[in-house]
Amino acid sequence: MQKTIFLTYDDGPNEPYTSELLKVLADNDVKATFFVCGKNIEKFPQSIKHEVEQGHAIGIHTYTHSKFKVLLGMLADEIQNTSRLIEQHAGMRTTLYRSPWGVTAPWLKAKLKKMELRTFHWDIAAYDWWQPSADYIATSVVKQAFPGAIILLHDGNQILGGNRQNTIEASKILIPELKKQGYQFLTLDHYSGKKVS
């Protein structure tokens, strides 16, 4: 029986890193889920189009990536605006959502349910937003891997300037290693485990 694992990238799109990452994924015949921010879709509309054309899944990661708006109950417009931008530039409607920083609140859970969005957190974080070495990121992910795990990485620019070269290089290492261990990469629209809500 095939072991599945879910590779996700947050905060994009962010060029040139998103395009470089798409090449890595294509070279390895792997699909991922991109949780995108609306303001970055406006900067790089072609990037999200390319993600969808290449068979990757898209999820909403709000418009500005503000955890404070979650806590203050001001996020509904950000979610709707980003959903609209995804439809406009990618030609599809998503049902996937990830909150900035994983922050949630009772009002948000109710709103997401009403919007028919499934919320996904993560199981494995390699803290690539701190820009550690590619080897550190890859080793951290591979060591923590288990069947059904959701991996959190970043192609976006929300934290520490957004240089994602080490994440791209790490992806070149960790994807073949996990494949060698028998993992199959799926997108979160194929997730059949207990959803996080």
XYZ file of C-alpha atoms in Angstrom:
197
model
C 0.000 0.000 0.000
C 1.321 3.434 -0.996
C 2.209 5.907 1.758
C 0.852 9.393 1.096
C 2.187 12.743 2.227
C 1.041 16.308 1.529
C 3.484 19.043 0.532
C 2.213 22.600 1.070
C 3.734 26.017 0.394
C 2.411 29.194 2.031
C 2.406 32.961 1.500
C 2.967 33.139 -2.267
C 3.064 33.672 -5.035
C 6.501 35.256 -4.862
C 8.729 35.542 -7.901
C 11.206 34.342 -8.946
C 10.846 31.675 -6.247
C 7.404 30.342 -7.158
C 8.452 29.672 -10.760
C 11.681 28.004 -9.605
C 9.704 25.849 -7.199
C 7.225 24.866 -9.923
C 10.170 23.633 -11.993
C 11.445 21.514 -9.080
C 7.991 19.992 -8.609
C 7.644 19.299 -12.350
C 11.127 17.756 -12.548
C 10.146 15.382 -9.723
C 6.608 14.727 -11.046
C 5.111 15.880 -7.737
C 1.992 17.920 -6.985
C 1.691 20.308 -4.031
C -0.858 22.621 -2.446
C -0.191 26.371 -2.498
C -1.889 28.501 0.168
C -1.831 31.935 -1.450
C -2.231 35.507 -0.187
C -4.474 37.833 -2.170
C -2.055 40.749 -2.240
C 0.583 38.480 -3.784
C -1.864 37.174 -6.391
C -2.295 40.804 -7.476
C 1.500 41.176 -7.802
C 2.038 37.883 -9.644
C -1.243 36.834 -11.324
C 0.494 34.604 -13.881
C 2.118 32.539 -11.127
C -1.149 31.257 -9.691
C -2.366 30.507 -13.210
C 0.751 28.397 -13.792
C 0.254 26.568 -10.481
C -3.224 25.469 -11.547
C -2.177 24.655 -15.126
C 0.480 22.315 -13.730
C -2.044 20.427 -11.588
C -1.327 21.866 -8.153
C -4.060 22.677 -5.635
C -4.736 26.211 -4.409
C -5.911 27.285 -0.971
C -6.785 30.631 0.597
C -4.243 32.108 3.038
C -6.054 35.473 3.413
C -5.226 38.737 1.674
C -2.629 40.320 4.001
C -1.528 37.395 6.248
C -2.520 39.258 9.422
C -2.999 37.146 12.541
C -4.371 40.210 14.311
C -7.338 40.369 11.945
C -8.156 36.778 12.926
C -8.147 37.718 16.584
C -10.148 40.894 15.980
C -12.778 39.165 13.847
C -11.934 41.150 10.717
C -10.848 38.385 8.365
C -14.042 37.516 6.460
C -13.500 40.184 3.781
C -9.891 39.058 3.325
C -11.004 35.480 2.741
C -13.714 36.509 0.273
C -11.389 38.894 -1.594
C -8.719 36.232 -1.939
C -11.295 33.677 -3.077
C -12.443 36.140 -5.752
C -8.837 36.736 -6.898
C -8.237 32.982 -7.173
C -11.354 32.614 -9.320
C -10.369 35.617 -11.443
C -6.741 34.631 -12.096
C -6.778 30.832 -11.778
C -10.244 30.156 -13.159
C -11.243 27.891 -10.296
C -12.926 27.934 -6.899
C -11.073 26.497 -3.941
C -12.455 24.842 -0.824
C -9.095 24.867 1.021
C -8.120 27.384 3.699
C -5.163 27.903 6.042
C -5.164 30.644 8.652
C -2.144 32.957 9.030
C 0.184 31.510 11.673
C -2.441 28.786 12.249
C -4.423 31.198 14.436
C -8.125 30.470 14.737
C -11.174 31.630 16.671
C -14.762 30.392 17.190
C -16.220 33.104 14.930
C -13.791 32.082 12.160
C -14.699 28.393 12.348
C -18.376 29.279 11.925
C -17.642 31.617 9.006
C -15.477 29.060 7.210
C -18.135 26.384 7.618
C -20.714 28.743 6.111
C -18.334 29.454 3.206
C -17.821 25.684 2.712
C -14.076 25.967 3.274
C -12.010 23.197 4.864
C -9.271 24.402 7.199
C -5.866 22.724 7.154
C -3.038 23.239 9.602
C 0.144 21.157 9.368
C 1.998 18.301 11.019
C 5.573 19.102 10.001
C 7.195 22.547 10.016
C 10.867 22.962 9.144
C 10.859 26.642 10.150
C 12.063 27.626 6.689
C 10.774 31.162 7.307
C 13.886 31.661 9.484
C 15.920 30.828 6.355
C 18.043 27.986 7.753
C 20.207 25.987 5.337
C 18.630 23.793 2.682
C 20.144 20.711 4.357
C 18.575 21.658 7.691
C 15.138 22.135 6.123
C 15.300 18.880 4.153
C 16.660 16.813 7.062
C 14.045 18.224 9.422
C 11.186 17.319 7.084
C 12.482 13.831 6.262
C 13.110 12.971 9.938
C 9.575 13.996 10.918
C 7.780 12.371 7.964
C 4.971 9.896 8.569
C 2.109 8.605 6.395
C -0.627 11.204 5.981
C 1.532 14.095 7.231
C 0.995 17.646 5.992
C 4.321 19.438 5.423
C 4.506 23.237 5.797
C 7.024 25.155 3.673
C 6.970 28.662 2.169
C 7.413 30.191 -1.262
C 5.997 33.551 -0.172
C 7.472 36.733 1.178
C 5.589 37.465 4.393
C 8.425 36.844 6.840
C 12.060 37.989 6.952
C 12.099 39.374 3.425
C 10.999 36.210 1.705
C 14.216 34.871 0.147
C 13.102 31.294 -0.481
C 16.158 29.923 -2.278
C 16.958 27.554 0.604
C 13.397 26.212 0.555
C 13.713 25.530 -3.175
C 17.060 23.765 -2.688
C 15.602 21.806 0.248
C 12.683 20.692 -1.923
C 15.207 19.276 -4.421
C 16.593 17.109 -1.598
C 13.534 16.123 0.429
C 11.222 15.164 -2.441
C 13.493 12.438 -3.921
C 14.357 11.201 -0.420
C 10.706 10.826 0.580
C 9.942 9.163 -2.757
C 12.775 6.714 -2.072
C 11.065 5.927 1.246
C 7.887 5.031 -0.652
C 5.875 8.223 -0.222
C 3.413 9.434 -2.835
C 2.724 13.183 -2.867
C -0.915 14.256 -3.070
C -2.654 17.622 -2.928
C -4.945 18.484 -0.036
C -8.051 18.299 -2.191
C -7.394 14.521 -1.978
C -7.021 14.540 1.812
C -9.217 11.860 3.345
C -7.991 12.026 6.934
C -9.590 13.986 9.732
C -9.823 17.549 8.507
C -8.793 20.345 10.818
C -11.611 22.810 11.449
